[in-house]
Short mmCIF file of C-alpha atoms and ligand atoms in Angstrom, two decimals:
data_model
loop_
_atom_site.label_atom_id
_atom_site.label_comp_id
_atom_site.label_asym_id
_atom_site.label_seq_id
_atom_site.Cartn_x
_atom_site.Cartn_y
_atom_site.Cartn_z
CA MET A 1 -31.08 -6.72 5.70
CA LYS A 2 -28.87 -8.69 3.29
CA HIS A 3 -25.20 -8.89 4.19
CA VAL A 4 -22.74 -8.27 1.34
CA LEU A 5 -19.11 -9.29 1.83
CA ILE A 6 -16.63 -7.53 -0.45
CA VAL A 7 -13.22 -9.12 -0.97
CA GLY A 8 -10.79 -6.27 -1.69
CA GLY A 9 -10.97 -2.54 -1.04
CA GLY A 10 -9.78 -1.29 -4.44
CA LEU A 11 -11.78 1.36 -6.32
CA GLY A 12 -14.16 -1.26 -7.73
CA GLY A 13 -14.92 -2.73 -4.31
CA LEU A 14 -15.36 0.65 -2.64
CA ALA A 15 -17.71 1.94 -5.36
CA ALA A 16 -19.85 -1.22 -5.19
CA GLY A 17 -19.88 -0.99 -1.40
CA ILE A 18 -21.08 2.63 -1.36
CA LYS A 19 -23.95 1.95 -3.73
CA LEU A 20 -25.05 -1.19 -1.90
CA GLN A 21 -24.83 0.30 1.59
CA ALA A 22 -26.75 3.37 0.38
CA ASN A 23 -29.45 1.05 -0.96
CA GLY A 24 -30.17 -0.81 2.24
CA TYR A 25 -27.61 -3.62 2.24
CA GLN A 26 -25.17 -4.19 5.09
CA VAL A 27 -21.71 -4.07 3.53
CA THR A 28 -18.48 -5.45 4.98
CA ILE A 29 -15.21 -4.89 3.11
CA PHE A 30 -12.06 -6.95 3.71
CA GLU A 31 -8.79 -5.53 2.40
CA GLN A 32 -5.56 -7.45 2.88
CA ASN A 33 -3.32 -4.36 2.72
CA GLY A 34 -2.97 -1.53 5.21
CA HIS A 35 -4.66 0.96 2.86
CA PHE A 36 -7.86 1.13 0.83
CA GLY A 37 -7.74 1.99 -2.87
CA GLY A 38 -5.69 -0.97 -4.11
CA LYS A 39 -3.45 0.14 -6.95
CA MET A 40 -4.47 3.75 -6.34
CA MET A 41 -2.08 3.99 -3.42
CA PRO A 42 -0.48 6.92 -1.60
CA VAL A 43 3.28 6.64 -1.15
CA GLN A 44 5.14 8.96 1.22
CA LEU A 45 8.94 9.14 1.00
CA GLY A 46 10.17 11.75 3.49
CA ASP A 47 8.58 15.07 2.52
CA TYR A 48 7.62 13.77 -0.92
CA SER A 49 4.09 12.50 -1.63
CA PHE A 50 3.44 10.32 -4.66
CA ASP A 51 0.30 8.92 -6.21
CA PHE A 52 1.19 5.33 -7.04
CA GLY A 53 -1.03 4.04 -9.85
CA PRO A 54 -3.44 6.31 -11.67
CA ASN A 55 -1.91 9.69 -12.37
CA THR A 56 -3.94 10.37 -15.49
CA ILE A 57 -7.51 10.84 -14.33
CA THR A 58 -10.28 11.16 -16.89
CA MET A 59 -14.08 11.02 -16.53
CA PRO A 60 -14.27 12.86 -13.17
CA TYR A 61 -18.08 12.59 -13.36
CA VAL A 62 -17.80 8.83 -12.77
CA PHE A 63 -16.23 9.36 -9.33
CA GLN A 64 -18.59 12.24 -8.55
CA LYS A 65 -21.62 10.12 -9.40
CA VAL A 66 -20.69 7.50 -6.78
CA LEU A 67 -20.71 10.16 -4.08
CA LYS A 68 -23.78 11.99 -5.41
CA GLU A 69 -25.90 8.82 -5.51
CA ALA A 70 -24.97 8.17 -1.87
CA GLY A 71 -26.28 11.59 -0.88
CA GLU A 72 -22.90 13.31 -0.66
CA ASN A 73 -21.86 16.56 -2.31
CA PRO A 74 -18.76 15.54 -4.32
CA ASP A 75 -17.39 19.08 -4.13
CA ASN A 76 -17.10 18.70 -0.37
CA HIS A 77 -14.67 15.85 -0.97
CA LEU A 78 -12.87 16.35 -4.27
CA GLU A 79 -11.48 19.25 -6.27
CA PHE A 80 -10.77 18.09 -9.82
CA VAL A 81 -8.24 20.38 -11.52
CA HIS A 82 -8.49 20.41 -15.32
CA ILE A 83 -5.06 20.32 -16.96
CA GLU A 84 -5.33 21.88 -20.41
CA LYS A 85 -1.78 21.30 -21.65
CA HIS A 86 -1.25 17.93 -20.00
CA THR A 87 1.43 15.93 -21.84
CA HIS A 88 4.76 16.80 -23.47
CA ASN A 89 5.82 14.22 -26.07
CA LEU A 90 9.55 14.10 -26.76
CA PHE A 91 11.36 12.12 -29.44
CA PRO A 92 15.02 11.06 -29.83
CA ASP A 93 15.80 13.53 -32.68
CA GLY A 94 14.71 16.54 -30.61
CA THR A 95 11.19 16.80 -32.05
CA SER A 96 8.60 17.54 -29.39
CA PHE A 97 5.00 18.66 -29.10
CA TYR A 98 2.32 19.02 -26.44
CA MET A 99 -1.04 17.33 -26.00
CA THR A 100 -3.62 19.94 -25.09
CA THR A 101 -7.40 20.14 -25.14
CA ASN A 102 -6.98 23.51 -26.90
CA ARG A 103 -7.77 22.41 -30.48
CA ASN A 104 -6.25 25.45 -32.14
CA GLU A 105 -2.97 24.95 -30.32
CA MET A 106 -2.93 21.31 -31.40
CA VAL A 107 -3.47 22.25 -35.01
CA GLU A 108 -0.79 24.97 -34.89
CA GLN A 109 1.71 22.35 -33.74
CA PHE A 110 0.76 20.09 -36.66
CA GLU A 111 1.49 22.88 -39.19
CA GLN A 112 5.19 21.94 -39.47
CA LEU A 113 5.05 18.30 -38.43
CA ASP A 114 2.01 16.93 -40.23
CA PRO A 115 0.10 19.22 -42.59
CA HIS A 116 -2.42 16.41 -43.23
CA ALA A 117 -3.27 16.29 -39.50
CA GLU A 118 -3.79 20.03 -39.54
CA ILE A 119 -6.93 19.34 -41.54
CA SER A 120 -7.91 15.91 -40.29
CA TYR A 121 -7.61 16.62 -36.57
CA TYR A 122 -11.18 17.87 -36.31
CA ASP A 123 -12.43 14.70 -38.05
CA TYR A 124 -10.34 12.67 -35.63
CA LEU A 125 -12.00 14.34 -32.65
CA GLU A 126 -15.44 13.65 -34.14
CA GLU A 127 -14.64 9.98 -34.83
CA VAL A 128 -13.25 9.26 -31.36
CA LYS A 129 -16.24 11.02 -29.81
CA LEU A 130 -18.52 8.68 -31.75
CA LEU A 131 -16.53 5.65 -30.59
CA TYR A 132 -16.80 6.86 -27.01
CA GLU A 133 -20.55 7.49 -27.25
CA THR A 134 -21.15 4.03 -28.67
CA ALA A 135 -19.19 2.42 -25.86
CA GLU A 136 -20.91 4.59 -23.26
CA ASN A 137 -24.37 3.74 -24.60
CA HIS A 138 -23.88 0.02 -25.21
CA PHE A 139 -20.97 -1.42 -23.22
CA PHE A 140 -19.87 0.43 -20.13
CA HIS A 141 -23.01 0.28 -18.04
CA ARG A 142 -24.07 -3.31 -18.66
CA THR A 143 -23.06 -6.44 -16.87
CA PHE A 144 -22.55 -9.28 -19.28
CA SER A 145 -23.48 -12.56 -17.70
CA SER A 146 -23.69 -14.86 -20.70
CA TRP A 147 -23.04 -15.18 -24.41
CA THR A 148 -26.71 -14.48 -25.10
CA ASP A 149 -26.24 -10.91 -23.84
CA TYR A 150 -24.19 -10.34 -26.97
CA LEU A 151 -26.99 -11.46 -29.24
CA ASP A 152 -28.98 -8.30 -28.64
CA SER A 153 -29.26 -6.78 -32.12
CA LYS A 154 -28.57 -3.19 -31.02
CA LEU A 155 -25.45 -4.34 -29.24
CA PHE A 156 -24.35 -6.32 -32.27
CA ARG A 157 -24.71 -3.23 -34.49
CA ALA A 158 -22.79 -1.20 -31.92
CA LEU A 159 -20.03 -3.80 -31.81
CA TRP A 160 -19.78 -3.66 -35.56
CA SER A 161 -19.59 0.14 -35.59
CA VAL A 162 -16.59 0.29 -33.22
CA ARG A 163 -14.35 -1.23 -35.91
CA PRO A 164 -13.66 -4.57 -34.17
CA PHE A 165 -11.25 -5.80 -36.85
CA GLU A 166 -9.18 -2.66 -37.30
CA THR A 167 -6.19 -1.90 -35.05
CA ILE A 168 -5.69 1.41 -33.25
CA ASP A 169 -2.60 2.10 -35.34
CA HIS A 170 -4.53 1.50 -38.56
CA PHE A 171 -7.35 3.76 -37.39
CA HIS A 172 -4.89 6.57 -36.56
CA ARG A 173 -3.18 6.32 -39.96
CA GLN A 174 -6.20 7.99 -41.56
CA PHE A 175 -5.63 11.12 -39.54
CA PHE A 176 -1.91 11.28 -38.72
CA ARG A 177 0.80 10.72 -41.34
CA ASN A 178 3.73 11.74 -39.19
CA ASP A 179 5.01 8.71 -37.23
CA TYR A 180 5.71 10.72 -34.09
CA ILE A 181 2.26 12.21 -33.95
CA ARG A 182 0.59 8.89 -34.69
CA ASN A 183 2.60 7.15 -31.96
CA ALA A 184 1.68 9.84 -29.44
CA PHE A 185 -1.97 8.92 -30.08
CA ASN A 186 -1.18 5.20 -30.41
CA ARG A 187 0.08 5.31 -26.84
CA TYR A 188 -3.55 5.20 -25.69
CA ALA A 189 -3.45 1.43 -26.28
CA THR A 190 -1.17 1.16 -23.26
CA TYR A 191 -4.02 2.56 -21.14
CA VAL A 192 -5.69 -0.79 -21.66
CA GLY A 193 -2.39 -2.60 -21.16
CA SER A 194 -2.01 -3.51 -24.83
CA SER A 195 -0.24 -2.77 -28.10
CA PRO A 196 -1.63 -0.27 -30.63
CA PHE A 197 -0.45 -2.61 -33.37
CA THR A 198 -2.80 -5.41 -32.29
CA SER A 199 -5.57 -3.99 -30.09
CA PRO A 200 -8.84 -2.94 -31.72
CA ALA A 201 -9.57 0.59 -32.89
CA ALA A 202 -12.41 0.91 -30.39
CA PHE A 203 -9.87 1.92 -27.76
CA ALA A 204 -9.01 5.02 -29.74
CA LEU A 205 -12.02 6.35 -27.81
CA ILE A 206 -9.51 7.24 -25.06
CA GLY A 207 -8.51 10.08 -27.39
CA HIS A 208 -11.93 11.59 -26.83
CA LEU A 209 -11.43 11.48 -23.06
CA GLU A 210 -7.94 12.99 -23.10
CA MET A 211 -8.15 15.37 -26.07
CA GLY A 212 -11.86 16.17 -26.10
CA GLU A 213 -12.84 16.15 -22.43
CA GLY A 214 -9.44 16.51 -20.79
CA VAL A 215 -7.14 15.21 -18.10
CA TYR A 216 -7.64 15.96 -14.40
CA TYR A 217 -5.68 15.90 -11.21
CA VAL A 218 -7.33 15.84 -7.79
CA LYS A 219 -6.03 18.60 -5.56
CA GLY A 220 -4.13 17.00 -2.69
CA GLY A 221 -3.43 13.86 -4.76
CA ASN A 222 -5.56 11.45 -6.76
CA THR A 223 -5.73 9.16 -3.73
CA LYS A 224 -8.16 11.74 -2.29
CA ILE A 225 -10.72 9.81 -4.36
CA VAL A 226 -10.09 6.79 -2.14
CA LYS A 227 -10.36 8.92 1.01
CA ALA A 228 -13.70 10.33 -0.23
CA PHE A 229 -15.04 6.83 -0.90
CA GLU A 230 -13.79 5.51 2.44
CA ASP A 231 -15.29 8.47 4.38
CA THR A 232 -18.61 7.98 2.60
CA LEU A 233 -18.68 4.27 3.45
CA ARG A 234 -18.05 5.05 7.11
CA THR A 235 -20.77 7.73 7.14
CA LEU A 236 -23.20 5.24 5.62
CA GLY A 237 -22.34 2.65 8.29
CA ALA A 238 -20.39 0.05 6.30
CA SER A 239 -17.95 -2.16 8.15
CA LEU A 240 -14.38 -1.74 6.87
CA HIS A 241 -11.43 -3.99 7.67
CA LEU A 242 -7.82 -3.39 6.69
CA LYS A 243 -5.03 -5.99 6.95
CA THR A 244 -7.68 -8.70 6.68
CA LYS A 245 -7.09 -11.28 3.99
CA VAL A 246 -9.87 -13.53 2.78
CA ASN A 247 -8.58 -17.07 2.32
CA LYS A 248 -11.68 -18.80 1.04
CA ILE A 249 -15.17 -18.17 -0.26
CA ILE A 250 -17.52 -20.68 1.32
CA VAL A 251 -19.81 -22.34 -1.22
CA GLN A 252 -22.57 -24.82 -0.36
CA GLU A 253 -25.17 -26.16 -2.75
CA LYS A 254 -23.93 -23.86 -5.54
CA GLN A 255 -24.52 -20.78 -3.41
CA VAL A 256 -22.17 -18.46 -1.45
CA ARG A 257 -22.53 -18.74 2.31
CA GLY A 258 -19.70 -16.50 3.49
CA VAL A 259 -15.92 -16.17 3.62
CA GLU A 260 -13.13 -17.57 5.72
CA LEU A 261 -10.47 -15.08 6.81
CA GLU A 262 -6.75 -15.77 7.06
CA ASN A 263 -7.07 -16.16 10.86
CA GLY A 264 -9.66 -18.91 10.36
CA GLU A 265 -12.68 -16.77 11.32
CA ILE A 266 -15.83 -17.51 9.31
CA ILE A 267 -18.00 -14.56 8.34
CA THR A 268 -21.42 -15.48 6.98
CA GLY A 269 -23.06 -13.44 4.25
CA ASP A 270 -25.74 -13.57 1.57
CA ILE A 271 -23.73 -12.12 -1.31
CA VAL A 272 -19.99 -11.97 -2.06
CA VAL A 273 -18.41 -9.43 -4.40
CA VAL A 274 -14.83 -10.18 -5.40
CA ASN A 275 -12.91 -6.99 -6.15
CA GLY A 276 -9.49 -8.63 -6.00
CA ASP A 277 -8.24 -9.55 -9.45
CA LEU A 278 -10.65 -12.15 -10.83
CA LEU A 279 -8.02 -14.36 -12.46
CA THR A 280 -6.09 -14.65 -9.20
CA ALA A 281 -8.90 -14.51 -6.65
CA TYR A 282 -11.52 -16.77 -8.23
CA PRO A 283 -9.19 -19.79 -8.58
CA GLU A 284 -7.56 -19.13 -5.20
CA LEU A 285 -10.70 -18.53 -3.16
CA VAL A 286 -13.26 -20.91 -4.70
CA GLU A 287 -12.49 -24.62 -4.99
CA GLU A 288 -12.22 -25.75 -8.61
CA ALA A 289 -15.04 -28.29 -8.16
CA HIS A 290 -17.46 -25.41 -7.51
CA ARG A 291 -16.65 -23.59 -10.77
CA PRO A 292 -16.99 -25.94 -13.77
CA HIS A 293 -17.31 -22.94 -16.13
CA PHE A 294 -14.11 -21.36 -14.87
CA LYS A 295 -11.55 -24.11 -14.41
CA ASN A 296 -7.94 -23.24 -13.54
CA LYS A 297 -7.02 -23.99 -17.16
CA LYS A 298 -9.41 -21.29 -18.36
CA ALA A 299 -8.04 -18.75 -15.84
CA LYS A 300 -4.55 -19.41 -17.16
CA SER A 301 -5.60 -19.05 -20.80
CA TYR A 302 -6.07 -15.26 -20.72
CA GLU A 303 -3.30 -13.04 -22.07
CA PRO A 304 -2.18 -10.68 -19.31
CA SER A 305 -2.06 -6.94 -19.91
CA ILE A 306 1.34 -5.28 -19.71
CA SER A 307 2.89 -4.40 -16.37
CA ALA A 308 5.26 -1.63 -15.32
CA PHE A 309 8.64 -0.84 -13.85
CA VAL A 310 8.18 2.25 -11.72
CA ILE A 311 10.60 4.63 -10.05
CA MET A 312 9.33 7.25 -7.63
CA ALA A 313 12.02 9.93 -7.43
CA GLY A 314 11.91 13.03 -5.26
CA LEU A 315 14.23 15.76 -6.55
CA LYS A 316 15.93 18.68 -4.78
CA ASN A 317 14.70 21.18 -7.35
CA ARG A 318 11.79 21.98 -9.61
CA ASN A 319 12.81 21.58 -13.25
CA PRO A 320 11.20 24.40 -15.22
CA ASN A 321 10.83 22.26 -18.37
CA LEU A 322 8.65 19.63 -16.73
CA ILE A 323 4.86 19.83 -16.90
CA HIS A 324 2.35 17.40 -15.37
CA HIS A 325 3.15 14.56 -17.73
CA GLN A 326 5.93 13.89 -20.24
CA VAL A 327 6.60 10.98 -22.51
CA TYR A 328 10.10 10.25 -23.82
CA PHE A 329 9.51 7.96 -26.78
CA ALA A 330 11.53 4.96 -27.91
CA GLU A 331 13.31 5.26 -31.25
CA ASP A 332 11.25 2.32 -32.58
CA TYR A 333 7.86 2.21 -30.85
CA GLN A 334 6.69 -0.95 -32.61
CA ALA A 335 9.87 -2.84 -31.66
CA GLU A 336 9.23 -1.96 -28.02
CA PHE A 337 5.89 -3.81 -28.11
CA HIS A 338 7.55 -6.78 -29.80
CA GLU A 339 10.02 -7.00 -26.91
CA LEU A 340 7.23 -6.62 -24.33
CA LEU A 341 4.66 -8.98 -25.78
CA GLN A 342 6.45 -11.51 -28.00
CA GLU A 343 9.89 -11.71 -26.42
CA LYS A 344 8.47 -10.95 -22.97
CA ARG A 345 11.47 -8.96 -21.84
CA MET A 346 12.21 -5.45 -20.62
CA PRO A 347 12.58 -3.11 -23.60
CA GLY A 348 16.16 -2.11 -24.46
CA ASP A 349 14.98 1.38 -25.41
CA PRO A 350 11.82 1.97 -23.37
CA THR A 351 9.31 4.75 -23.81
CA ILE A 352 9.43 6.58 -20.47
CA CYS A 353 6.39 8.31 -18.93
CA VAL A 354 7.17 10.84 -16.24
CA CYS A 355 4.39 12.34 -14.15
CA ASN A 356 5.26 15.33 -11.99
CA SER A 357 2.18 16.05 -9.89
CA SER A 358 4.03 18.79 -7.96
CA TYR A 359 3.81 20.87 -11.17
CA ILE A 360 0.10 21.38 -10.34
CA ASP A 361 0.22 20.71 -6.62
CA GLN A 362 3.29 22.37 -5.12
CA ASP A 363 2.25 21.18 -1.65
CA ALA A 364 2.89 17.56 -2.71
CA ALA A 365 6.66 17.91 -2.37
CA PRO A 366 9.48 20.44 -1.84
CA GLY A 367 10.92 19.62 -5.31
CA ASP A 368 9.71 17.57 -8.30
CA ASN A 369 7.99 14.29 -7.26
CA LEU A 370 8.53 12.16 -10.34
CA PHE A 371 6.49 9.03 -10.96
CA ILE A 372 8.54 7.39 -13.70
CA LEU A 373 6.91 4.47 -15.50
CA VAL A 374 8.10 2.23 -18.28
CA HIS A 375 6.07 -0.69 -19.49
CA ALA A 376 7.23 -4.17 -18.62
CA PRO A 377 6.06 -7.65 -19.50
CA ALA A 378 3.70 -9.31 -17.05
CA VAL A 379 5.58 -11.49 -14.58
CA THR A 380 6.84 -14.59 -16.36
CA ASP A 381 9.12 -17.43 -15.41
CA GLU A 382 11.79 -15.98 -17.68
CA ASP A 383 11.76 -12.76 -15.65
CA SER A 384 15.42 -11.85 -15.60
CA TYR A 385 16.96 -8.42 -15.52
CA ASP A 386 18.98 -6.47 -13.02
CA LYS A 387 16.79 -3.91 -11.25
CA GLU A 388 19.65 -1.44 -10.55
CA GLU A 389 21.02 -1.74 -14.08
CA TYR A 390 17.57 -1.16 -15.56
CA LYS A 391 16.96 1.86 -13.35
CA HIS A 392 20.24 3.37 -14.61
CA LEU A 393 19.29 2.61 -18.21
CA ILE A 394 16.20 4.77 -17.60
CA TYR A 395 18.17 7.54 -15.88
CA ASP A 396 20.78 7.53 -18.68
CA LYS A 397 18.08 7.90 -21.33
CA LEU A 398 16.44 10.76 -19.44
CA LYS A 399 19.84 12.44 -19.10
CA ARG A 400 20.19 12.38 -22.88
CA TYR A 401 16.92 14.34 -22.93
CA GLY A 402 18.38 16.86 -20.47
CA LEU A 403 16.76 15.50 -17.28
CA ASP A 404 19.57 14.51 -14.91
CA ILE A 405 17.91 12.71 -12.02
CA PRO A 406 20.81 11.16 -10.01
CA SER A 407 22.42 14.58 -9.42
CA GLN A 408 19.18 15.96 -7.89
CA LEU A 409 17.89 12.87 -6.12
CA VAL A 410 16.63 13.16 -2.51
CA VAL A 411 14.38 10.09 -2.15
CA GLU A 412 13.76 7.09 -4.41
CA LYS A 413 11.74 3.87 -4.53
CA VAL A 414 11.55 1.26 -7.28
CA VAL A 415 8.52 -0.98 -7.88
CA GLN A 416 8.71 -3.96 -10.27
CA PRO A 417 6.02 -6.18 -11.81
CA SER A 418 6.59 -8.86 -9.15
CA ASP A 419 5.91 -6.22 -6.44
CA ILE A 420 2.63 -5.29 -8.15
CA ALA A 421 1.69 -8.99 -8.24
CA SER A 422 2.48 -9.58 -4.56
CA THR A 423 1.11 -6.32 -3.12
CA PHE A 424 -2.27 -6.36 -4.84
CA SER A 425 -2.61 -10.07 -5.68
CA GLY A 426 -2.78 -8.77 -9.24
CA TYR A 427 -2.78 -11.24 -12.12
CA LYS A 428 0.91 -11.59 -13.09
CA GLY A 429 1.59 -8.05 -11.87
CA THR A 430 -0.48 -6.50 -14.62
CA LEU A 431 -1.81 -2.95 -14.52
CA TYR A 432 -5.15 -3.70 -16.15
CA GLY A 433 -5.77 -7.46 -15.81
CA ILE A 434 -6.37 -8.99 -19.23
CA SER A 435 -4.83 -7.47 -22.35
CA SER A 436 -6.89 -6.24 -25.27
CA ASN A 437 -4.48 -7.58 -27.87
CA ARG A 438 -6.81 -10.43 -28.78
CA LYS A 439 -9.96 -9.07 -30.37
CA LEU A 440 -12.18 -11.50 -28.48
CA ASP A 441 -10.71 -10.67 -25.05
CA SER A 442 -11.32 -6.98 -25.78
CA PHE A 443 -15.07 -7.36 -25.99
CA LEU A 444 -15.68 -10.52 -23.99
CA ARG A 445 -14.16 -9.78 -20.61
CA PRO A 446 -14.94 -12.29 -17.85
CA SER A 447 -18.48 -11.75 -16.68
CA ASN A 448 -19.38 -9.79 -13.55
CA VAL A 449 -21.59 -12.69 -12.41
CA SER A 450 -20.42 -16.21 -11.56
CA LYS A 451 -22.04 -18.78 -13.84
CA ASP A 452 -21.64 -21.52 -11.25
CA VAL A 453 -22.13 -20.01 -7.83
CA ALA A 454 -25.28 -18.05 -6.96
CA ASN A 455 -24.77 -14.60 -5.42
CA LEU A 456 -21.10 -14.40 -6.37
CA TYR A 457 -20.09 -11.27 -8.34
CA PHE A 458 -16.89 -9.74 -9.70
CA ALA A 459 -16.12 -6.01 -9.79
CA GLY A 460 -12.78 -4.69 -10.94
CA GLY A 461 -10.19 -4.32 -13.65
CA THR A 462 -10.20 -7.85 -15.03
CA ALA A 463 -13.98 -8.11 -15.22
CA HIS A 464 -16.29 -6.12 -17.47
CA PRO A 465 -15.99 -3.32 -18.58
CA ARG A 466 -12.17 -3.28 -17.96
CA GLY A 467 -9.22 -1.77 -16.05
CA GLY A 468 -8.40 1.88 -15.53
CA SER A 469 -9.67 3.90 -12.60
CA PRO A 470 -13.00 5.20 -13.99
CA MET A 471 -13.77 1.83 -15.61
CA VAL A 472 -13.33 -0.16 -12.40
CA VAL A 473 -15.59 2.31 -10.60
CA ILE A 474 -18.19 1.72 -13.33
CA SER A 475 -17.65 -2.02 -12.85
CA GLY A 476 -18.41 -1.67 -9.12
CA MET A 477 -21.51 0.42 -9.79
CA ASN A 478 -22.75 -2.06 -12.42
CA VAL A 479 -22.37 -4.98 -10.03
CA ALA A 480 -24.18 -3.09 -7.28
CA ASP A 481 -27.01 -2.34 -9.73
CA LYS A 482 -27.23 -5.98 -10.73
CA ILE A 483 -27.44 -7.06 -7.08
CA ILE A 484 -30.04 -4.42 -6.23
CA HIS A 485 -32.27 -5.41 -9.14
CA HIS A 486 -31.81 -9.18 -8.95
CA SER A 487 -31.55 -10.19 -5.32
C1 FAD B 501 1.68 1.65 -11.95
C2 FAD B 501 0.23 1.81 -12.35
C3 FAD B 501 -0.17 2.90 -13.09
C4 FAD B 501 -1.51 3.06 -13.46
N1 FAD B 501 -1.88 4.19 -14.14
C5 FAD B 501 -3.20 4.41 -14.36
C6 FAD B 501 -3.63 5.66 -14.91
O1 FAD B 501 -2.84 6.57 -15.15
N2 FAD B 501 -4.97 5.82 -15.13
C7 FAD B 501 -5.88 4.85 -14.81
O2 FAD B 501 -7.09 5.06 -14.99
N3 FAD B 501 -5.50 3.66 -14.31
C8 FAD B 501 -4.18 3.43 -14.06
N4 FAD B 501 -3.79 2.25 -13.50
C9 FAD B 501 -4.77 1.15 -13.36
C10 FAD B 501 -5.66 1.32 -12.15
O3 FAD B 501 -4.88 1.59 -11.01
C11 FAD B 501 -6.44 0.05 -11.94
O4 FAD B 501 -7.13 -0.33 -13.13
C12 FAD B 501 -7.47 0.18 -10.84
O5 FAD B 501 -7.00 0.92 -9.73
C13 FAD B 501 -7.85 -1.23 -10.41
O6 FAD B 501 -8.83 -1.18 -9.42
P1 FAD B 501 -9.53 -2.50 -8.92
O7 FAD B 501 -10.53 -2.08 -7.92
O8 FAD B 501 -9.98 -3.31 -10.06
O9 FAD B 501 -8.37 -3.41 -8.27
P2 FAD B 501 -7.18 -3.17 -7.29
O10 FAD B 501 -6.76 -1.77 -7.23
O11 FAD B 501 -6.16 -4.18 -7.66
O12 FAD B 501 -7.82 -3.56 -5.87
C14 FAD B 501 -8.12 -4.86 -5.51
C15 FAD B 501 -7.86 -4.99 -4.03
O13 FAD B 501 -8.22 -6.30 -3.60
C16 FAD B 501 -7.32 -6.69 -2.58
N5 FAD B 501 -7.39 -8.15 -2.44
C17 FAD B 501 -7.12 -9.07 -3.42
N6 FAD B 501 -7.31 -10.32 -2.93
C18 FAD B 501 -7.71 -10.17 -1.63
C19 FAD B 501 -8.05 -11.10 -0.61
N7 FAD B 501 -8.01 -12.43 -0.82
N8 FAD B 501 -8.43 -10.62 0.60
C20 FAD B 501 -8.48 -9.27 0.83
N9 FAD B 501 -8.13 -8.36 -0.10
C21 FAD B 501 -7.77 -8.81 -1.32
C22 FAD B 501 -5.99 -6.17 -3.07
O14 FAD B 501 -5.07 -6.04 -1.99
C23 FAD B 501 -6.39 -4.82 -3.66
O15 FAD B 501 -6.27 -3.79 -2.71
C24 FAD B 501 -2.47 2.08 -13.11
C25 FAD B 501 -2.06 0.97 -12.35
C26 FAD B 501 -0.74 0.85 -11.94
C27 FAD B 501 -0.33 -0.32 -11.07
#
């Protein structure tokens, strides 16, 4: 039986582990933290439970498939609750509208705001569905191991059809003439850690997931997904280790031989899957001499995706105006991206996303459990702002919108980009690894297979297909497939 060592117990590592263990491999997972799930992390502050990380879950069938293929009934583990009216968009002049999968309700809201969108919305849904189907058929389920993989003529045609040279903002201009409405859809670029004014139109496909298929919440918290994966791995007989950091991947004669743990112990294995962020883990764990195709200089050349400044705030009360998700937009959305990406500083007038999972799941907390996120630049040397001051800037803006947090606060925790970097060994504290601002980086993510070291694979947000909770699960499944069919 071949022994697979997985470095990191994030969603990508767990998904790969399940598939491999279910297919006759012996899997051992090493996770440096005290929890599995990586960035999908439960946080408990007194009586208030928070889902750190993914609070917008799409593509529930991706998570269900992992369990189903391992012989489990997903319904015994996970109850996905569909949220029809999922997001309330609010703008500084008092304009507001909801995002809902109910098409008629969407169109009714456009009547006053954007009569053009009233007609074009159905075309929009068709177009983003097509983009999604192209990506699903040609990109998501492949592992790209070399440039030649891109020379496949069908793939080339598919690449061409997903509008590689058009930006998301440009794509949306055909359908939405009102700036507010367009920016509400443009926000999908941030789901790949990028700007709608530079990243390619292909990512508008997220509109199909949110507005066509819908947004979900897992009853009991999204981290139940991690619990389901962990339970399945244990049932299958995988060996799971928390608080166990891998310090080195042992390479001999261009082949992996095992890993060395922080305590010096050597664990031998036939195959190593790195789930920890590729740009951090590969250079840290494999000596540079063993990876001529991925020198430190190359690792440093990638543009990081955006990061986040997060406040988890537990409130005394339930505010009747809050739904699952609300977005309080900046006055000038484009300027916010300029500050984030060009000036690399915290935005002066940030767009604030507030998720209140207790709206759906009252058992999560006695009052509102707000996960407040504003985008932040990836950790840079120039990183300089006052955490307390910035938190109050956010609270002051929310107060102007009628949400007074300090007066209702029971528990609170702030997480900054540097915390994300140190907790998860994430590349510069990013949410999604590499940005999609550069057209090439959008389509040519680092490969799932090492070019230099045999039996070394990468599954997770920085590798193909990309970050985001369903995508990293697909990444893990793809890598497992590759191993099963090629080793
Ligand atoms: C604040 C925030 C909000 C987000 N919101 C959403 C959202 O709404 N929707 C969505 O889909 N996605 C969201 N994401 C992104 C999503 O969480 C990630 O894309 C996904 O969870 C990444 O999974 P992963 O398996 O690639 O890596 P990770 O979750 O980073 O897991 C990798 C694991 O490897 C471990 N590790 C690294 N190096 C070592 C080592 N040497 N030894 C042992 N262990 C190691 C790390 O500790 C970590 O646990 C969000 C992320 C954040 C941080």
